[in-house]
Short mmCIF file of C-alpha atoms and ligand atoms in Angstrom, two decimals:
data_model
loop_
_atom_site.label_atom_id
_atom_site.label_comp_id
_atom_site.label_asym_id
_atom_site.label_seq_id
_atom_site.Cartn_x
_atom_site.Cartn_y
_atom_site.Cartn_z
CA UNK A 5 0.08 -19.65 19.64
CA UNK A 6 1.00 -17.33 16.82
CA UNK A 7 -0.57 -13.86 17.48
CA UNK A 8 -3.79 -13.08 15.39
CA UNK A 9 -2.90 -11.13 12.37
CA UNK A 10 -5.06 -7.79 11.43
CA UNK A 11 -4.66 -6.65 8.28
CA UNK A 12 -6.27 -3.15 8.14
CA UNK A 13 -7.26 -1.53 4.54
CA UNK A 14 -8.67 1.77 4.05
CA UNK A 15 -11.70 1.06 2.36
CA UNK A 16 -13.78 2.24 -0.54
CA UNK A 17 -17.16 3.02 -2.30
CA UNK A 18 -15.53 0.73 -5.12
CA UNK A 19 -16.20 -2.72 -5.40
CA UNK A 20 -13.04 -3.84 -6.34
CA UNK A 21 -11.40 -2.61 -3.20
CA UNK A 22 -12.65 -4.77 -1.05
CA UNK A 23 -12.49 -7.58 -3.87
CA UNK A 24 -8.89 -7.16 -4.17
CA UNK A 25 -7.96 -6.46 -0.21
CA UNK A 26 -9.62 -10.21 -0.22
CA UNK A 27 -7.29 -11.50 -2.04
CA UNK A 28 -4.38 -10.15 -0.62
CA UNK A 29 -5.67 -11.29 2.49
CA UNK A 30 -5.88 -15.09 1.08
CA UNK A 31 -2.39 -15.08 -0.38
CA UNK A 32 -0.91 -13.61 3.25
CA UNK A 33 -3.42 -16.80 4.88
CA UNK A 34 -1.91 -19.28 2.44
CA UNK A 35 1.83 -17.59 3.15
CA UNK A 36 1.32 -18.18 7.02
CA UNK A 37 -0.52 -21.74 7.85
CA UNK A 38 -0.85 -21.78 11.64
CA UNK A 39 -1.79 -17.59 11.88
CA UNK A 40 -5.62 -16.56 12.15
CA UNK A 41 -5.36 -14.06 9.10
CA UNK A 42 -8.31 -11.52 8.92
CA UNK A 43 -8.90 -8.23 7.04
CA UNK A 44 -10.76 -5.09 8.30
CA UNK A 45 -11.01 -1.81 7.16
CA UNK A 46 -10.62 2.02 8.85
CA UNK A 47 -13.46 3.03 6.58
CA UNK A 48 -16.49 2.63 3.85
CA UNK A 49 -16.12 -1.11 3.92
CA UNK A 50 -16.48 -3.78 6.69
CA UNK A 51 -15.85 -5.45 9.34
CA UNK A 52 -14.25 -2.15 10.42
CA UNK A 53 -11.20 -2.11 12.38
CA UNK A 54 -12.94 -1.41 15.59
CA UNK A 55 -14.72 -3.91 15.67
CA UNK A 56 -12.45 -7.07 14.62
CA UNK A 57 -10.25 -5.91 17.42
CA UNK A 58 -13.38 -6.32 19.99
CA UNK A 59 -13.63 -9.99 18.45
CA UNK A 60 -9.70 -11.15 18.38
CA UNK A 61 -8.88 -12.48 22.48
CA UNK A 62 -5.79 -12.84 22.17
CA UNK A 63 -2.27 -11.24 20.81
CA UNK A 64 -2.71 -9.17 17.86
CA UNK A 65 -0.48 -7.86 15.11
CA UNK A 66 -1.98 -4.53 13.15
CA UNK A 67 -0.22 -4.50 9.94
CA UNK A 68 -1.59 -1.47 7.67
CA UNK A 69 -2.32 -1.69 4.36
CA UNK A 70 -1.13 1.58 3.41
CA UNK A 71 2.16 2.70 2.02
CA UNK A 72 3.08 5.97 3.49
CA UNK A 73 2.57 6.88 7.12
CA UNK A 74 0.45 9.34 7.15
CA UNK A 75 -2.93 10.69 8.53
CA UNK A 76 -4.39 6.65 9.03
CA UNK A 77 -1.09 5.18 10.96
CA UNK A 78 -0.21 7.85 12.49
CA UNK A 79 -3.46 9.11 14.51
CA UNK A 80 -6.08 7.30 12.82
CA UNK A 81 -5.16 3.45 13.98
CA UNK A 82 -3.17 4.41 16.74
CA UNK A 83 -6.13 5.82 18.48
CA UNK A 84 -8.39 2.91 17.69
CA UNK A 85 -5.46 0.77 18.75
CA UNK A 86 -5.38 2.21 22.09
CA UNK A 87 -9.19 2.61 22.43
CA UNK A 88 -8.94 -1.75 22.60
CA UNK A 89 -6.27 -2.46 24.79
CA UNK A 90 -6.92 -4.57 27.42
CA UNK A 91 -4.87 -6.09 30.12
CA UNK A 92 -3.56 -9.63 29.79
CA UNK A 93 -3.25 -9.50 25.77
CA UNK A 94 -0.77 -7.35 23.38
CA UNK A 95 -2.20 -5.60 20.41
CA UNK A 96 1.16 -4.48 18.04
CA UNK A 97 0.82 -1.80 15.22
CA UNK A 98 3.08 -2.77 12.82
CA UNK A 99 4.51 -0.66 9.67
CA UNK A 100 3.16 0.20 6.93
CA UNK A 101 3.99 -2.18 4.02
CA UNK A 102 5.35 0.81 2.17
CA UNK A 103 8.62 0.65 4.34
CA UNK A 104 9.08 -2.59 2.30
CA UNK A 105 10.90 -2.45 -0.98
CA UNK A 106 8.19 -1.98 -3.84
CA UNK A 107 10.01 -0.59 -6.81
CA UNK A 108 10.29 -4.06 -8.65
CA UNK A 109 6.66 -4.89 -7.93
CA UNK A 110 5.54 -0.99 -9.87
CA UNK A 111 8.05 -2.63 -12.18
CA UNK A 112 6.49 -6.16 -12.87
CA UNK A 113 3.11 -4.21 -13.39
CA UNK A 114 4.08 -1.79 -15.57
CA UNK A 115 5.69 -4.52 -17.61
CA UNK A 116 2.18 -6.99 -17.41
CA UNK A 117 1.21 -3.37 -19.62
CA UNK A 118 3.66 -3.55 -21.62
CA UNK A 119 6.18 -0.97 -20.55
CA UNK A 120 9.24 -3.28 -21.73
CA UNK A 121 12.81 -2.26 -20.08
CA UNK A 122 14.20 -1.19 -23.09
CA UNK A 123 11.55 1.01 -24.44
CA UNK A 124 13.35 4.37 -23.01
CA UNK A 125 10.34 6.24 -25.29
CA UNK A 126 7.80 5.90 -22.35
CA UNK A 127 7.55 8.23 -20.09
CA UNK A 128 6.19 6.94 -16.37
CA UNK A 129 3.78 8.57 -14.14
CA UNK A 130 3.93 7.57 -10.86
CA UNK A 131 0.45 7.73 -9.05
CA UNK A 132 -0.38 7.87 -5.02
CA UNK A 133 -3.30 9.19 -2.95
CA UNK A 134 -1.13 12.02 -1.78
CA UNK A 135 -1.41 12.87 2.32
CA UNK A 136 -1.62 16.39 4.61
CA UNK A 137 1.34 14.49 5.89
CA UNK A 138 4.76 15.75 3.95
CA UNK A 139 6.20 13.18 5.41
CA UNK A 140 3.75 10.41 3.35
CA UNK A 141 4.13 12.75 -0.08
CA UNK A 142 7.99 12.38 0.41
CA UNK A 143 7.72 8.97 0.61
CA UNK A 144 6.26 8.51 -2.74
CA UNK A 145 8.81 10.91 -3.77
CA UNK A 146 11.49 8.15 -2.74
CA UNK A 147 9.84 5.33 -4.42
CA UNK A 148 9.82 7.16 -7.61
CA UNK A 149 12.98 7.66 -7.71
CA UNK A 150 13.79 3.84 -7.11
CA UNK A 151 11.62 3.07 -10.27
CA UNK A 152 13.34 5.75 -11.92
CA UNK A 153 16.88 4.42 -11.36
CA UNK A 154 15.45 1.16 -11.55
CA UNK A 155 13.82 1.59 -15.13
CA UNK A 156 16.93 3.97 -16.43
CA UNK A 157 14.73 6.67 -17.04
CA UNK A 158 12.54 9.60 -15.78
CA UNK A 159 9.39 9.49 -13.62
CA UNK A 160 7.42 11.75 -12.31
CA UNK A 161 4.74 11.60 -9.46
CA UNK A 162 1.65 12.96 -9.32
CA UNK A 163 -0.97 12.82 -5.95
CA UNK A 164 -4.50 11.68 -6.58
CA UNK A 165 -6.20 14.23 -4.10
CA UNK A 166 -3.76 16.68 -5.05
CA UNK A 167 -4.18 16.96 -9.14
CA UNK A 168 -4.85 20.87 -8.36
CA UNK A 169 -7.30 22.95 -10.99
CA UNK A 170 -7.88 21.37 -14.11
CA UNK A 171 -5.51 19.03 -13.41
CA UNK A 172 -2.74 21.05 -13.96
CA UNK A 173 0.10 18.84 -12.09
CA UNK A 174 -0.60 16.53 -14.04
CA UNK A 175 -0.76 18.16 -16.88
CA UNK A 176 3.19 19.63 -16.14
CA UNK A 177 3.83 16.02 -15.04
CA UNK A 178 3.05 15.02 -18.70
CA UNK A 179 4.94 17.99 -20.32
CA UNK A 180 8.15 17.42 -18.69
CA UNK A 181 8.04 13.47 -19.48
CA UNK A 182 7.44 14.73 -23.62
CA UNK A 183 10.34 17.34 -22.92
CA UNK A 184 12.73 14.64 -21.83
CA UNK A 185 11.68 12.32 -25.22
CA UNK A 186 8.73 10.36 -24.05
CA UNK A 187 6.39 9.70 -26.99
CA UNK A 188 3.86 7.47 -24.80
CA UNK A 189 2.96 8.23 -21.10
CA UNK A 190 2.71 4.75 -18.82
CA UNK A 191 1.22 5.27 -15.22
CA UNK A 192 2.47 3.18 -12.75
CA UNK A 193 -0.38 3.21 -9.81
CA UNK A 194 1.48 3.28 -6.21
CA UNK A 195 -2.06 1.91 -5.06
CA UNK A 196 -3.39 -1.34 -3.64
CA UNK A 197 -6.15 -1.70 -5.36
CA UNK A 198 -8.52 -0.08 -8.22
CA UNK A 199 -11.05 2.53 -6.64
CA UNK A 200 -12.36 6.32 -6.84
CA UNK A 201 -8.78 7.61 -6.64
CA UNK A 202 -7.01 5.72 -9.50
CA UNK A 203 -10.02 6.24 -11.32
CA UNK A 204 -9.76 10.01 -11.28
CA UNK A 205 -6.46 9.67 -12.39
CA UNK A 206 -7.37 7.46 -15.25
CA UNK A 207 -10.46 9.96 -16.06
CA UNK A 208 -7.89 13.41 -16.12
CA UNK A 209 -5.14 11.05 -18.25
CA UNK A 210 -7.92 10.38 -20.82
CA UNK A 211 -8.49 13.62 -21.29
CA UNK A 212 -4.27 15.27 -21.40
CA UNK A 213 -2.94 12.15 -23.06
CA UNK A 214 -5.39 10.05 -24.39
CA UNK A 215 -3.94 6.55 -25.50
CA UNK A 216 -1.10 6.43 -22.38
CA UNK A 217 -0.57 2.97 -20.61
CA UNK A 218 -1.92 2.50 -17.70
CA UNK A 219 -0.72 -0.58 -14.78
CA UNK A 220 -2.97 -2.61 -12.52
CA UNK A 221 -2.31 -1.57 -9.56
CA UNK A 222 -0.37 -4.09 -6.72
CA UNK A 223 -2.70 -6.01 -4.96
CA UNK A 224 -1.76 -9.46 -4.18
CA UNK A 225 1.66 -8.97 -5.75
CA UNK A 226 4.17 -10.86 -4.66
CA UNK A 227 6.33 -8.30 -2.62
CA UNK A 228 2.92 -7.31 -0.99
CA UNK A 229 2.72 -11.07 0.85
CA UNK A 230 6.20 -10.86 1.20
CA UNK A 231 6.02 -7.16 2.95
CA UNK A 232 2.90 -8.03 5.12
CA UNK A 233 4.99 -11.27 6.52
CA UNK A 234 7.93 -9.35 6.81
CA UNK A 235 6.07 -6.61 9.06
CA UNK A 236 3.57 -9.48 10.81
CA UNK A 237 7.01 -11.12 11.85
CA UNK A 238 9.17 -8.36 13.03
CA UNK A 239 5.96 -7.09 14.94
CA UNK A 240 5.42 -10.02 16.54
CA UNK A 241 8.90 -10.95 17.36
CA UNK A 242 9.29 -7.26 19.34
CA UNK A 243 6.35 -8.60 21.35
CA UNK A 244 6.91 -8.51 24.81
CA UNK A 245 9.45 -10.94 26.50
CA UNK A 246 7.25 -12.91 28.78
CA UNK A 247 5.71 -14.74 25.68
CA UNK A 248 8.57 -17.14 26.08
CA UNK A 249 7.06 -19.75 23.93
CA UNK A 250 5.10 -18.12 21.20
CA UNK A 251 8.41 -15.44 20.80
CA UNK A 252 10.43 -19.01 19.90
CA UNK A 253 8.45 -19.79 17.17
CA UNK A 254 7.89 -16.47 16.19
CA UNK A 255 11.78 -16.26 15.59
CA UNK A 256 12.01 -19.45 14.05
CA UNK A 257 9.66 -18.99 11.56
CA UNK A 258 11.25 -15.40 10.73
CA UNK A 259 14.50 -17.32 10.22
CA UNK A 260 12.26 -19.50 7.80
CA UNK A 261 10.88 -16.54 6.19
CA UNK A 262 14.04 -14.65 5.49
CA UNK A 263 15.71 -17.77 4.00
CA UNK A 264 12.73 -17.85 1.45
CA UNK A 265 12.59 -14.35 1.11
C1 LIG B 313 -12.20 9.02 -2.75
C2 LIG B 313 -11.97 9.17 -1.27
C3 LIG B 313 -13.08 8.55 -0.45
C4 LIG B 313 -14.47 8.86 -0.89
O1 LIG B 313 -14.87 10.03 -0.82
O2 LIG B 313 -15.15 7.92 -1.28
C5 LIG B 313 -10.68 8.47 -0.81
C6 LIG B 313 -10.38 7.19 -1.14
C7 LIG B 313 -9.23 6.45 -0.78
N1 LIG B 313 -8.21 6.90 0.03
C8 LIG B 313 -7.27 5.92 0.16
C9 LIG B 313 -6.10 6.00 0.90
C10 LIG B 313 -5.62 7.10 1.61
N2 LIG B 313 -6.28 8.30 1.76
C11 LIG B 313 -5.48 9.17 2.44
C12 LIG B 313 -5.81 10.48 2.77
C13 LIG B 313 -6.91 11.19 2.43
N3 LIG B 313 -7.93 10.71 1.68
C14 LIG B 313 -8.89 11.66 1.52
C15 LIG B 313 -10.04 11.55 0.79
C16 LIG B 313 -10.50 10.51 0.02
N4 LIG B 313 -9.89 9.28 -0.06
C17 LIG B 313 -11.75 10.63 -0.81
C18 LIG B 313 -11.53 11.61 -1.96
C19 LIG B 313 -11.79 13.04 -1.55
C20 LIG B 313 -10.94 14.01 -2.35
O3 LIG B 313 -11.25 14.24 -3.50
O4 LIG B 313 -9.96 14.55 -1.85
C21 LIG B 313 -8.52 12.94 2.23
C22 LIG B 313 -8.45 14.08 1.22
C23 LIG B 313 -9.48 13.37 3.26
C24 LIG B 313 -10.14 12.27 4.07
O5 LIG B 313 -9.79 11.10 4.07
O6 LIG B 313 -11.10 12.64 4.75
C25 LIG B 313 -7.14 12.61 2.86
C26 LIG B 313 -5.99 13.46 2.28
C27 LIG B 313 -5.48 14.52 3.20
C28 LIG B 313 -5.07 13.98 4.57
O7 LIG B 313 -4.06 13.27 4.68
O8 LIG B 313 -5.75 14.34 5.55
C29 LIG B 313 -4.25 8.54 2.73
C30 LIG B 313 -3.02 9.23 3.32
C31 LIG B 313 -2.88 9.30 4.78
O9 LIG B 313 -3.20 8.34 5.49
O10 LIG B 313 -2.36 10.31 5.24
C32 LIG B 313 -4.34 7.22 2.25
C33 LIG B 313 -3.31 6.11 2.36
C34 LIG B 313 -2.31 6.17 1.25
C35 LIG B 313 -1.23 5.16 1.47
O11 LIG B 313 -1.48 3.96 1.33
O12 LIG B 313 -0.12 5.59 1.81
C36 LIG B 313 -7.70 4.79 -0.61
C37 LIG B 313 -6.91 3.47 -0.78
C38 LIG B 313 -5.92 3.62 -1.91
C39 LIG B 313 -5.24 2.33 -2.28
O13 LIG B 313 -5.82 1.52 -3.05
O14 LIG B 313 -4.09 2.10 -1.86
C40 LIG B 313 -8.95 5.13 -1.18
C41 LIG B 313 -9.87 4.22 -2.00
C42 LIG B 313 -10.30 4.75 -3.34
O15 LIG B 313 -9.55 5.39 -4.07
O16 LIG B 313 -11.45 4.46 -3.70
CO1 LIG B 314 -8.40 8.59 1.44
#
């Protein structure tokens, strides 16, 4: 039996969070015939994360949502993690699907907006929720400079929850990108879905450069499937040794998958 997989989201007040963690959810289920594939949430949305994990019997891989580890994977769901152990069944938190690569996936979006590889005149904004964790912040920091050697040309990140009075890092953000030639500002949203915090982004970069581009953030991308798989299966194949059966599979599929991938 393959072990259960969680996938945990954050959560929202907006609608199209949970709309779109669906559907990410359905394109990992139709990935993975043969794994029980169910979505939860660590907040504002449910079932909560809590309480899927009192439901699941059996082995369970925890594969976050999230892209940096931050706050949420590294005290949040390890505590709620450890608050449903029980004896007899495994419960595995895997990474975050930020330690996949993602750079070509901001790409692909910012291209669906029509930020074309050899239009060097836009200037890219790359947006995250920003963490107390400078650990998270400097992983965003690392992406962006992926999509910045990947695109040939500058990008600059700026932090949802960290815009700062009147928006003012966002505001340098812009200035810099005009300094170095851009004529049009794109923003490239290092986000999983729509919600409060891309919004606010949206609302400040209506107001400092009215007109810019702005992506759809990744969702059920591609390279989202492919990095929840990727996790689910090297998760699952660390599982402990005594599995003897289900840790076959498990590495036979993951020879499947990395054929594919
Ligand atoms: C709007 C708001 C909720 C509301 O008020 O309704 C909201 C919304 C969302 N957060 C998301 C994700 C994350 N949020 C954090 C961290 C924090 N989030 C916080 C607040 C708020 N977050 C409220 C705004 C309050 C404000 O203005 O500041 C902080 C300040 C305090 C706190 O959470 O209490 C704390 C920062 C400091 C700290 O680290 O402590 C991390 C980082 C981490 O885990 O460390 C991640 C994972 C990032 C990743 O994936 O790496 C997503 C999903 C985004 C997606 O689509 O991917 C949404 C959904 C949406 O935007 O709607
Ligand atoms: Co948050």
């Amino acid at each position: 039996m393959l072990p259960t997989l969680l996938l945990v989201a954050h959560g929202s007040r907006d609608a199209r969070f949970p709309a779109t963690a669906g559907r990410v959810r359905d394109a990992v289920a139709d990935a993975l015939p043969g794994a029980d594939v169910r979505l939860s949430y660590l907040d504002l949305n449910e079932p909560l994360v809590g309480d899927t994990l009192d439901e699941v019997t059996g082995d369970c891989v925890v594969v976050p949502l999230l892209f940096a580890a931050g706050y949420h994977q590294k005290v949040d769901l390890p505590a709620i993690v450890a608050a449903h152990e029980r004896p007899g069944r495994a419960i595995m938190q895997a990474d975050v699907i930020g330690e996949f690569p993602l750079a070509s996936a901001l790409a692909d979006r910012l291209r669906e907006a029509g930020v074309n590889a050899a239009d060097g005149r836009t200037g890219i904004v790359l947006s995250a929720v920003g963490s107390s964790d400078p650990s998270a912040d400097q992983h965003v920091r690392r992406r962006a400079i992926e999509l910045s050697t990947l695109l040939n040309r500058p990008v600059e990140v700026v932090f949802a929850t960290k815009l700062g009075p009147r928006e003012h890092r966002l505001r340098s953000a812009i200035r810099r990108l005009r300094a170095a030639g851009a004529q049009r500002i794109a923003v490239s949203p290092y986000f999983l879905s729509a919600g409060l915090l891309t919004e606010r982004v949206e609302a400040a970069l209506d107001d400092h450069a009215p007109g810019s581009l702005v992506a759809g953030p990744l969702g059920a991308h591609r390279d989202i499937v492919d990095a929840v798989c990727h996790h689910y299966w090297a998760a699952a194949s660390a599982d402990r040794p005594t599995v003897q059966e289900s840790a076959t599979t498990v590495s036979v599929n993951a020879a499947t998958f990395v054929a594919r991938a």
